[in-house]
XYZ file of C-alpha atoms in Angstrom:
700
model
C 34.683 4.855 8.359
C 32.841 2.013 10.011
C 29.541 2.750 11.677
C 26.516 0.848 12.850
C 22.982 1.969 12.134
C 22.851 3.839 15.430
C 23.397 7.305 16.783
C 27.081 8.220 16.387
C 29.450 10.015 18.738
C 33.116 10.776 18.230
C 35.755 10.191 20.883
C 35.635 13.734 22.165
C 32.013 13.417 23.171
C 32.773 10.742 25.786
C 34.425 11.645 29.058
C 37.228 9.610 30.583
C 36.171 9.560 34.230
C 36.483 6.471 36.403
C 34.092 3.658 35.547
C 32.647 0.673 37.428
C 33.968 -2.846 36.672
C 33.611 -3.684 33.011
C 32.330 -7.245 33.335
C 33.353 -10.093 31.049
C 33.681 -10.419 27.287
C 33.611 -13.067 24.557
C 35.514 -12.890 21.302
C 33.279 -13.008 18.248
C 35.046 -16.191 17.120
C 33.945 -17.876 20.354
C 30.993 -20.188 19.514
C 29.180 -18.804 22.559
C 29.048 -15.389 20.860
C 26.293 -16.624 18.532
C 23.821 -16.642 21.460
C 21.600 -13.672 20.689
C 19.842 -13.976 24.055
C 23.150 -13.140 25.764
C 25.129 -10.962 23.352
C 22.248 -9.332 21.448
C 21.208 -9.622 17.829
C 23.934 -7.496 16.256
C 26.896 -9.257 17.857
C 25.350 -12.710 17.403
C 24.812 -12.089 13.688
C 28.398 -10.924 13.210
C 29.674 -13.943 15.134
C 27.669 -16.231 12.830
C 28.974 -14.334 9.810
C 32.583 -14.766 10.943
C 32.036 -18.451 11.562
C 30.573 -18.877 8.067
C 33.486 -17.115 6.391
C 31.672 -13.882 5.542
C 33.856 -10.732 5.527
C 32.846 -9.535 8.996
C 35.454 -7.833 11.167
C 36.949 -9.550 14.219
C 36.193 -8.204 17.646
C 34.607 -9.010 20.978
C 31.387 -8.385 22.845
C 31.207 -7.197 26.447
C 28.354 -9.072 28.107
C 25.631 -7.374 30.132
C 26.792 -6.846 33.691
C 24.141 -9.213 35.080
C 24.694 -12.011 32.576
C 26.282 -14.407 35.079
C 28.566 -15.787 32.353
C 32.275 -16.542 32.483
C 34.583 -14.871 29.998
C 37.676 -12.790 29.355
C 38.666 -9.422 30.763
C 37.427 -6.702 28.333
C 40.594 -4.634 28.825
C 42.763 -7.600 27.863
C 40.767 -8.107 24.678
C 40.844 -4.361 24.027
C 44.647 -4.279 24.187
C 44.892 -7.223 21.810
C 42.391 -5.840 19.291
C 43.690 -2.250 19.394
C 47.377 -3.154 19.418
C 47.721 -1.472 22.822
C 45.710 1.539 21.748
C 47.458 2.208 18.442
C 44.455 1.083 16.384
C 41.149 2.985 16.758
C 38.051 0.992 17.615
C 34.291 1.342 17.302
C 32.076 0.646 20.322
C 28.442 -0.202 19.516
C 25.288 -1.457 21.160
C 24.065 -5.034 20.818
C 20.653 -5.464 22.386
C 18.500 -8.579 22.380
C 15.753 -6.383 20.889
C 17.914 -5.232 17.965
C 18.218 -6.777 14.529
C 15.395 -9.301 14.803
C 13.043 -10.336 12.024
C 10.277 -8.200 13.533
C 12.093 -5.043 14.575
C 15.443 -3.506 13.793
C 15.304 -0.863 16.569
C 17.161 1.157 13.941
C 18.890 4.241 15.299
C 17.744 3.786 18.888
C 21.104 3.285 20.609
C 24.553 4.821 20.640
C 27.729 4.091 18.709
C 31.075 5.660 19.592
C 33.700 5.977 16.856
C 37.470 6.392 16.913
C 37.934 5.138 20.462
C 41.614 5.332 21.545
C 43.122 4.566 24.933
C 41.824 2.571 27.910
C 40.033 5.487 29.574
C 38.191 6.357 26.374
C 37.261 2.681 26.000
C 35.774 2.556 29.517
C 33.837 5.773 28.932
C 32.521 4.579 25.571
C 31.415 1.297 27.112
C 29.508 3.135 29.836
C 27.943 5.599 27.360
C 26.622 2.839 25.111
C 25.135 0.988 28.080
C 23.508 4.171 29.343
C 21.939 4.813 25.941
C 19.643 1.822 26.468
C 17.782 3.657 29.217
C 17.754 7.069 27.538
C 16.450 5.617 24.258
C 13.653 3.652 25.869
C 15.412 0.379 25.216
C 14.737 -3.050 26.687
C 14.792 -3.426 30.464
C 17.595 -6.025 30.361
C 21.189 -4.708 30.408
C 22.782 -4.247 27.018
C 25.787 -6.027 25.553
C 28.433 -3.895 23.855
C 30.161 -4.790 20.589
C 33.787 -3.726 19.990
C 35.482 -3.919 16.572
C 38.261 -2.187 14.629
C 37.350 1.042 12.872
C 37.793 0.824 9.105
C 38.060 3.840 6.826
C 35.878 3.142 3.805
C 36.366 4.387 0.272
C 32.704 3.724 -0.413
C 30.059 2.357 1.916
C 26.351 1.904 2.211
C 23.499 -0.493 2.653
C 22.770 -3.655 0.686
C 19.318 -5.227 0.775
C 19.159 -8.865 -0.332
C 15.649 -8.180 -1.693
C 13.707 -5.067 -2.614
C 12.250 -3.947 0.752
C 9.465 -1.931 -0.883
C 8.201 -4.320 -3.566
C 9.281 -7.566 -1.909
C 11.038 -8.738 -5.099
C 13.575 -11.393 -4.134
C 15.254 -11.528 -7.547
C 16.560 -7.980 -7.162
C 19.136 -6.484 -4.815
C 18.930 -2.863 -3.719
C 22.136 -0.952 -2.976
C 22.441 2.609 -1.724
C 25.973 3.918 -1.291
C 27.972 7.052 -0.528
C 31.609 8.048 -0.556
C 33.090 7.082 2.800
C 31.354 4.984 5.428
C 27.636 4.220 5.622
C 26.988 6.333 8.727
C 25.782 9.446 6.833
C 23.502 7.358 4.655
C 21.789 5.387 7.397
C 21.542 8.519 9.524
C 19.498 10.222 6.808
C 21.956 13.082 6.303
C 22.536 12.228 2.636
C 20.469 10.420 0.071
C 23.236 8.423 -1.546
C 23.196 6.849 -4.989
C 21.005 3.821 -5.505
C 21.164 0.940 -7.929
C 19.161 -2.241 -8.344
C 21.203 -5.318 -9.129
C 20.369 -8.758 -10.408
C 21.248 -11.699 -8.195
C 24.547 -11.897 -10.117
C 25.446 -8.235 -9.730
C 24.314 -6.806 -13.062
C 22.850 -3.301 -12.777
C 19.196 -3.393 -13.876
C 18.101 0.077 -12.749
C 20.135 3.195 -12.010
C 23.808 3.778 -12.834
C 24.865 3.651 -9.194
C 28.282 4.411 -7.681
C 29.731 0.898 -7.956
C 32.142 -0.556 -10.462
C 31.553 -4.054 -11.835
C 33.876 -5.736 -9.368
C 32.182 -4.101 -6.406
C 28.695 -4.910 -7.719
C 29.596 -8.575 -8.212
C 31.162 -8.725 -4.744
C 28.033 -7.288 -3.134
C 25.778 -9.681 -5.039
C 27.884 -12.614 -3.873
C 27.734 -11.311 -0.294
C 23.935 -11.006 -0.477
C 23.602 -14.575 -1.744
C 25.948 -16.010 0.871
C 24.381 -14.045 3.725
C 20.924 -15.191 2.651
C 22.077 -18.809 2.848
C 23.774 -18.330 6.221
C 20.861 -16.545 7.879
C 18.002 -18.245 6.051
C 16.585 -15.219 4.254
C 17.320 -11.841 2.644
C 19.490 -9.589 4.784
C 19.836 -5.860 5.412
C 23.619 -5.435 5.289
C 25.837 -2.454 6.065
C 29.070 -2.638 4.107
C 32.170 -0.723 3.186
C 35.043 -1.115 0.735
C 38.202 -0.395 2.710
C 40.128 2.692 1.643
C 43.548 1.026 1.972
C 43.112 -2.201 0.016
C 39.540 -2.109 -1.380
C 38.441 -5.256 0.453
C 34.717 -5.653 1.173
C 33.799 -5.477 4.858
C 30.496 -6.528 6.413
C 29.689 -4.177 9.290
C 26.217 -5.392 10.187
C 23.678 -7.975 9.004
C 20.088 -8.349 10.062
C 16.823 -9.611 8.580
C 14.901 -7.195 6.382
C 12.021 -6.002 8.550
C 8.572 -5.199 7.177
C 9.474 -6.216 3.640
C 6.957 -5.133 1.031
C 4.456 -7.606 -0.324
C 4.670 -9.227 -3.735
C 1.644 -10.221 -5.792
C 0.654 -13.854 -5.529
C 1.673 -16.056 -8.426
C -0.810 -15.562 -11.245
C -2.543 -12.654 -9.475
C -4.907 -10.777 -11.777
C -4.483 -7.095 -12.602
C -7.360 -5.314 -10.869
C -8.534 -1.721 -10.631
C -11.622 0.428 -10.136
C -11.820 0.960 -13.897
C -15.303 1.628 -15.238
C -17.095 0.124 -12.225
C -16.066 3.155 -10.175
C -18.574 5.147 -12.207
C -21.379 2.999 -10.804
C -20.061 2.114 -7.350
C -17.434 4.669 -6.290
C -17.856 4.359 -2.519
C -16.947 1.561 -0.074
C -19.749 -0.971 0.186
C -21.304 -2.824 3.097
C -21.525 -6.627 2.733
C -25.198 -6.554 1.718
C -24.505 -3.798 -0.813
C -21.817 -5.999 -2.355
C -24.299 -8.843 -2.783
C -27.081 -6.603 -4.077
C -25.033 -4.611 -6.580
C -21.623 -6.155 -7.270
C -22.806 -9.724 -7.825
C -25.369 -8.815 -10.543
C -22.820 -6.471 -12.126
C -20.218 -9.245 -12.297
C -22.729 -11.731 -13.685
C -24.050 -9.244 -16.216
C -20.594 -8.349 -17.515
C -19.663 -12.030 -17.708
C -22.802 -12.670 -19.760
C -21.883 -9.831 -22.115
C -18.308 -11.080 -22.544
C -19.595 -14.580 -23.237
C -22.155 -13.427 -25.809
C -19.538 -11.272 -27.516
C -17.075 -14.165 -27.623
C -14.487 -12.135 -25.726
C -13.802 -14.860 -23.154
C -14.689 -18.498 -22.694
C -17.390 -19.509 -20.249
C -14.892 -21.667 -18.390
C -12.589 -18.714 -17.898
C -15.451 -16.463 -16.842
C -16.595 -19.007 -14.260
C -13.070 -19.164 -12.848
C -12.249 -15.438 -12.926
C -14.858 -12.962 -11.664
C -15.104 -9.915 -13.906
C -15.949 -7.691 -10.934
C -15.295 -8.277 -7.252
C -14.708 -6.272 -4.100
C -11.407 -5.478 -2.428
C -11.544 -3.723 0.941
C -15.226 -3.153 0.293
C -14.649 -1.351 -3.015
C -15.802 -2.644 -6.380
C -12.942 -3.448 -8.755
C -12.755 -5.012 -12.201
C -10.444 -7.530 -13.804
C -8.761 -5.073 -16.160
C -7.494 -7.744 -18.537
C -10.896 -9.417 -18.927
C -12.460 -6.055 -19.727
C -9.746 -5.321 -22.284
C -8.488 -2.269 -20.410
C -4.806 -3.271 -20.484
C -2.569 -4.152 -23.410
C -1.433 -7.775 -23.785
C 1.831 -8.571 -22.022
C 3.483 -9.591 -25.313
C 3.357 -7.436 -28.442
C 2.651 -10.474 -30.617
C -0.771 -10.768 -29.014
C -1.751 -7.458 -30.615
C -1.726 -9.315 -33.932
C -3.211 -12.609 -32.858
C -6.814 -13.316 -31.962
C -6.520 -15.680 -28.999
C -9.995 -17.170 -29.570
C -10.141 -20.675 -31.053
C -11.268 -20.568 -34.717
C -14.677 -22.139 -34.106
C -15.466 -19.689 -31.341
C -14.201 -16.770 -33.464
C -16.663 -17.710 -36.198
C -19.516 -18.190 -33.764
C -18.680 -14.924 -32.014
C -18.623 -12.992 -35.295
C -21.964 -14.450 -36.332
C -23.438 -13.825 -32.888
C -22.155 -10.249 -32.731
C -23.757 -9.446 -36.066
C -27.101 -10.714 -34.859
C -26.719 -8.945 -31.512
C -25.870 -5.608 -33.096
C -29.065 -5.714 -35.105
C -31.307 -6.977 -32.320
C -29.862 -5.096 -29.351
C -31.747 -1.775 -29.707
C -35.081 -3.588 -29.780
C -34.112 -5.887 -26.934
C -32.998 -2.912 -24.861
C -36.265 -1.035 -25.429
C -38.225 -4.125 -24.417
C -36.151 -4.581 -21.265
C -36.497 -0.925 -20.312
C -40.263 -1.092 -20.811
C -40.475 -4.226 -18.669
C -38.456 -2.607 -15.883
C -40.493 0.603 -16.054
C -43.733 -1.367 -15.844
C -42.573 -3.409 -12.851
C -41.353 -0.342 -10.983
C -44.489 1.650 -11.766
C -46.874 -1.113 -10.734
C -44.936 -2.273 -7.674
C -46.784 -1.644 -4.386
C -45.125 0.484 -1.742
C -42.596 -1.631 0.203
C -44.596 -1.189 3.400
C -47.546 -2.977 1.803
C -45.567 -6.097 0.861
C -45.775 -9.364 2.765
C -42.552 -11.226 3.594
C -43.134 -13.515 0.619
C -43.691 -10.539 -1.667
C -40.551 -8.851 -0.321
C -38.496 -11.923 -1.196
C -40.059 -12.009 -4.655
C -39.358 -8.320 -5.238
C -35.743 -8.696 -4.143
C -35.222 -11.693 -6.418
C -36.760 -9.849 -9.370
C -34.537 -6.837 -8.757
C -31.362 -8.932 -8.831
C -32.410 -10.635 -12.065
C -33.317 -7.266 -13.587
C -29.925 -5.814 -12.686
C -28.128 -8.754 -14.283
C -30.021 -8.266 -17.555
C -29.590 -4.483 -17.506
C -25.843 -4.697 -16.872
C -25.387 -7.281 -19.629
C -27.270 -5.236 -22.221
C -25.602 -1.989 -21.148
C -22.150 -3.553 -21.631
C -23.137 -4.949 -25.024
C -24.598 -1.616 -26.095
C -21.393 0.172 -25.157
C -19.258 -2.356 -27.035
C -21.356 -3.035 -30.150
C -23.520 -0.014 -30.896
C -22.106 3.162 -32.461
C -22.014 6.217 -30.251
C -25.171 8.219 -30.784
C -25.004 12.010 -31.120
C -26.079 13.916 -28.034
C -27.951 17.122 -27.499
C -30.156 19.047 -29.889
C -32.975 16.611 -29.391
C -30.890 13.618 -30.416
C -29.818 10.738 -28.238
C -27.883 11.949 -25.229
C -26.486 11.085 -21.818
C -28.215 10.510 -18.533
C -26.142 13.240 -16.911
C -27.659 15.938 -19.109
C -31.162 14.738 -18.291
C -30.337 14.543 -14.598
C -28.838 18.044 -14.511
C -31.855 19.461 -16.297
C -34.175 17.773 -13.803
C -32.050 19.055 -10.939
C -32.197 22.627 -12.262
C -35.964 22.554 -12.510
C -36.391 20.898 -9.128
C -34.161 23.405 -7.377
C -36.026 26.251 -9.063
C -39.283 24.826 -7.692
C -37.836 24.565 -4.177
C -38.155 20.787 -3.933
C -36.249 18.854 -1.288
C -33.886 16.098 -2.390
C -36.425 13.393 -1.551
C -39.244 15.236 -3.328
C -37.062 15.854 -6.356
C -35.981 12.198 -6.588
C -39.612 11.093 -6.396
C -40.821 13.602 -8.997
C -37.828 13.425 -11.366
C -36.024 10.093 -10.817
C -33.511 11.011 -13.533
C -31.590 12.877 -10.826
C -30.640 9.551 -9.237
C -27.988 9.238 -11.958
C -26.039 11.942 -10.098
C -25.546 9.955 -6.878
C -24.380 6.393 -6.200
C -26.677 3.951 -4.416
C -26.422 3.445 -0.669
C -28.424 1.502 1.881
C -27.232 3.574 4.834
C -26.474 7.083 3.590
C -29.357 9.528 3.100
C -29.947 10.787 -0.417
C -27.985 13.994 -0.999
C -28.117 15.526 -4.448
C -25.380 17.920 -5.642
C -25.672 21.594 -4.644
C -27.225 24.055 -7.038
C -24.018 25.891 -7.919
C -22.840 25.425 -11.476
C -26.182 24.159 -12.747
C -27.246 27.196 -14.740
C -26.897 26.744 -18.426
C -26.086 23.032 -18.796
C -26.606 20.851 -21.857
C -30.096 20.408 -23.122
C -31.339 16.856 -22.596
C -32.343 14.747 -25.557
C -33.735 11.259 -25.886
C -31.453 8.929 -23.965
C -29.155 6.689 -25.972
C -29.659 2.954 -25.671
C -26.823 2.557 -23.216
C -27.800 5.575 -21.106
C -31.384 4.392 -20.930
C -30.220 1.032 -19.620
C -27.806 2.653 -17.175
C -30.543 4.875 -15.761
C -32.757 1.826 -15.176
C -29.891 0.210 -13.303
C -29.904 3.133 -10.911
C -33.687 3.024 -10.536
C -33.659 -0.670 -9.682
C -30.873 -0.078 -7.149
C -32.980 2.630 -5.515
C -35.964 0.272 -5.444
C -33.781 -2.309 -3.696
C -32.726 0.330 -1.181
C -36.361 1.027 -0.304
C -37.100 -2.690 0.036
C -34.147 -3.245 2.362
C -34.997 -0.197 4.463
C -38.512 -1.575 4.892
C -37.024 -4.858 6.103
C -34.842 -2.879 8.519
C -37.918 -1.065 9.833
C -39.396 -4.475 10.687
C -36.251 -6.053 12.145
C -33.072 -4.144 13.020
C -31.416 -0.798 12.285
C -30.332 -0.389 8.674
C -26.638 -0.008 9.527
C -26.777 -3.437 11.199
C -28.888 -5.026 8.485
C -26.368 -3.868 5.877
C -23.793 -6.168 7.498
C -25.759 -9.260 6.429
C -25.074 -11.253 3.294
C -27.754 -11.967 0.663
C -28.776 -15.454 1.938
C -28.959 -14.130 5.500
C -31.237 -11.298 4.380
C -33.655 -13.742 2.753
C -33.680 -15.863 5.912
C -34.505 -12.821 8.037
C -37.357 -11.812 5.722
C -38.743 -15.352 5.958
C -38.864 -15.059 9.737
C -35.553 -16.619 10.771
C -33.706 -14.957 13.686
C -30.843 -12.594 13.031
C -27.379 -14.222 12.960
C -26.024 -14.656 16.470
C -22.768 -12.883 15.598
C -24.394 -9.785 14.089
C -23.763 -7.783 17.266
C -20.013 -8.324 16.814
C -19.828 -7.494 13.130
C -18.354 -4.104 12.361
C -18.545 -1.859 9.325
C -15.309 -1.611 7.377
C -13.287 1.502 8.176
C -13.158 3.934 5.291
C -9.646 4.186 3.860
C -8.040 5.883 0.876
C -9.216 4.854 -2.587
C -7.586 1.884 -4.260
C -4.826 2.271 -6.863
C -5.758 2.569 -10.508
C -4.132 -0.822 -11.105
C -2.961 -3.394 -8.580
C -2.596 -7.075 -7.807
C -3.223 -8.964 -4.592
C -0.613 -10.665 -2.434
C -1.287 -14.132 -1.053
C -2.740 -12.636 2.140
C -4.988 -10.220 0.248
C -2.753 -7.161 0.621
C -3.062 -4.653 -2.219
C 0.171 -4.368 -4.234
C 0.068 -1.396 -6.648
C 1.225 -2.089 -10.174
C 4.567 -0.362 -10.525
C 5.268 1.715 -13.605
C 8.680 2.663 -14.941
C 9.949 5.828 -13.260
C 12.052 8.694 -14.547
C 15.473 9.143 -13.020
C 15.429 11.555 -10.116
C 11.729 11.092 -9.377
C 10.419 10.648 -5.859
C 10.850 7.129 -4.501
C 8.359 5.082 -2.522
C 10.074 3.865 0.638
C 7.262 2.190 2.591
C 4.212 0.748 0.893
C 0.685 1.886 1.548
C -1.360 4.915 0.676
C -2.437 7.740 2.951
C -4.222 11.028 2.694
C -3.944 13.820 5.200
C -2.752 17.337 5.986
C 0.873 18.408 5.533
C 2.636 19.068 8.846
C 6.171 20.404 9.277
C 6.850 18.776 12.629
C 6.423 21.903 14.768
C 3.680 22.251 17.349
C 0.927 19.705 17.782
C 0.235 17.568 14.705
C -3.234 17.545 13.192
C -5.183 14.324 13.579
C -4.376 13.246 10.009
C -0.851 14.654 9.746
C 1.476 13.868 6.851
C 4.951 14.789 8.075
C 6.838 16.771 5.395
C 10.547 17.312 6.111
C 13.759 18.157 4.313
C 15.824 15.306 5.775
C 15.104 11.932 7.343
C 16.491 13.009 10.715
C 16.438 10.056 13.166
C 15.352 12.514 15.858
C 11.945 12.570 14.198
C 11.340 8.920 15.104
C 9.097 9.693 18.129
C 6.729 11.615 15.853
C 6.092 8.749 13.432
C 3.383 6.950 15.436
C 1.381 10.198 15.435
C 1.263 10.708 11.651
C -0.422 8.942 8.743
C 2.374 9.465 6.201
C 5.917 10.753 5.706
C 7.463 12.780 2.856
C 11.124 13.819 2.721
C 13.026 15.944 0.224
C 16.196 13.906 0.701
C 17.131 10.647 2.324
C 17.367 7.029 1.392
C 14.702 4.313 1.568
C 17.300 2.485 3.651
C 17.784 5.184 6.313
C 16.749 4.848 9.949
C 13.486 6.680 9.562
C 12.526 4.815 6.398
C 13.223 1.482 8.096
C 11.142 2.517 11.100
C 8.359 3.762 8.831
C 8.164 0.359 7.145
C 7.986 -1.349 10.499
C 5.120 0.969 11.450
C 3.526 0.385 8.004
C 3.647 4.127 7.505
C 3.402 5.191 3.840
C 6.644 7.035 3.039
C 8.066 8.872 0.020
C 11.673 10.061 -0.187
C 13.485 12.222 -2.713
C 10.448 14.472 -3.234
C 12.038 17.580 -4.746
C 11.195 20.849 -2.955
C 8.618 19.041 -0.827
C 8.812 21.535 2.041
C 8.082 24.474 -0.263
C 5.589 22.648 -2.482
C 3.551 21.212 0.393
C 3.324 23.867 3.139
C 1.482 23.045 6.379
C -2.221 22.581 5.808
C -1.906 21.238 2.248
C -4.131 18.199 1.739
C -2.081 15.377 0.268
C -2.440 11.877 -1.087
C 0.776 9.852 -1.139
C 1.608 6.396 -2.422
C 4.502 4.764 -0.586
C 4.932 2.135 -3.295
C 5.132 4.311 -6.404
C 6.379 7.565 -4.852
C 3.450 9.545 -6.233
C 2.223 12.576 -4.289
C -0.936 14.475 -5.186
C -2.497 17.637 -3.800
C -6.163 17.100 -3.042
C -9.068 19.408 -2.361
C -12.219 18.574 -0.484
C -11.270 14.939 0.178
C -11.564 13.317 3.613
C -8.231 12.262 5.049
C -7.523 8.673 5.926
C -4.766 6.137 6.303
C -4.694 2.619 4.977
C -2.126 0.708 7.001
C -0.094 -1.903 5.203
C -2.287 -1.878 2.245
C -2.711 0.100 -0.963
C -5.412 2.754 -1.690
C -6.212 4.578 -4.930
C -4.397 6.687 -7.422
C -7.619 7.797 -9.084
C -7.071 11.378 -10.196
C -10.504 12.894 -10.118
C -11.710 16.439 -9.946
C -9.893 18.465 -7.359
C -6.682 16.422 -7.529
C -3.419 17.818 -8.857
C -0.535 15.403 -9.258
C 2.628 16.984 -7.907
C 5.098 14.219 -6.990
């Protein structure tokens, strides 16, 4: 059965009462029928397809009643196309707002199937036109497309590129037995297969035989050339002779981003331990820049990367205000090719120098670390209170703190890489967390406030990340009884604790500057050079009043690359057959909602089917999860246009995620996680985190 991606009525749903004049019509083979401004996007695309020799069906388009154009009598063309009513027809909308590169208007207007007889044709024509007003369509009258109805043996949707990942070397096909109407309407999920540009199946068995797959691949290539880009095509293989029919072609809207060529693999990695929260611009410059420089110094000294490469590729940077690391530079991902496991990529001379240098470093590092810690302790102990510092002294203190952080980060990284792990507890070398928990226990027992406890026992600062704007809040007392006994800190933990102390010292310096100039939340929007200028007496930047703090979104993925425009593209892993499928990229966290009653502010709509009737609810939610349905259905298409993170094929989603469940979903990978105690947020068009911390249970 032939169907457009619209609401569908059968003949019996349309009355046969008298109708006003029908207007004029153009055959699709008429060159004028390619004018989308007159006939609408759907009819114009099919007219172009026919003219280019693509397997579109013949037909005609009834122009809007106010078009002012000359043409043929629609009833005359109907008799010719239907063989005087003996051949059933399909009557569909063709609006100027449909099937554009920006919006498909998928599922908004009416289609009428199996239209027989002149009265039924008039009624169908009127019903389709009326659907423009009832569906909130464009104010201009709508054209109406008329074509033969074809019974399909198999039908579906063909995407000339992967709409989720943006891959243009892959075709995505979703098909069902019969016509594509049940698939695009969300009633059935269909079988999906990814094809190469030549029609070879590269993922999923799919419902197609080799001949059909090759025919679809050829159609995708030809349509891409005709229309100038990848197309979203509805197709069917006719039941009588197996020929391929093109029912509809339109640009792929809201296609997913692809990583830029040569984009590095990034992720929170180990830097999330130090800087887990989104950072203001000044926090980036105070804490991320020394961290990146320190790690680069460590990699250079260890011979792990060349200085030229380290100058070109930052080890640590920020994305959406969050600190992320180059996972390959830090050795956190396996080489792309297995051969590299057996080859040392360093040039021989540098390998020899690195080996010699590492031996010397391993022997000298403990002493160097103790000296550095003593120097930092002395500076912090002897430093005057920030309020007593002159502007010149404030600049000097800030410069010292950045240099100290660079050295501390470099030695901490080297200690972690080169020194053997030291035994903890029992009076031996241990971790900063044990010391901090012990200090917290004692401080709580003494009734100290957070500020008093941090001043008396600065070890507790290891329990909280630095922040210029947030007040210090130590963890609650629950769960602190018992804990590990602290020992002497290991070399690395001693260095790490000094990092946190220096960061806290910087916080106090910057807050003193804010007390003399502007509120801290505004000062935090400056960059490092601007801060120094302000301390030296220069006026605040003229645009500071218009700068805004970054909105807090979901965490970043564990691993991702950046598109050319900076969009986060999660690294896709191989998926098991039958797993949930990401249908619209982005990550969102929120509260499960079943679509009844008023949605919560951060609603994630969880449904059994991708019913097109749910479309009005999509702008009110932050994410969408469906048990069944195709990534190519109406609602999935609309979700991508709205940049709404969407997952389909999530087994038992309605039962597993009842209303009120806090969820994190990834519309690129299809992962769904149940979260506890996490603030809800939505990151539109971009990709947040898959970090599975405490209180997160992966369920999708």
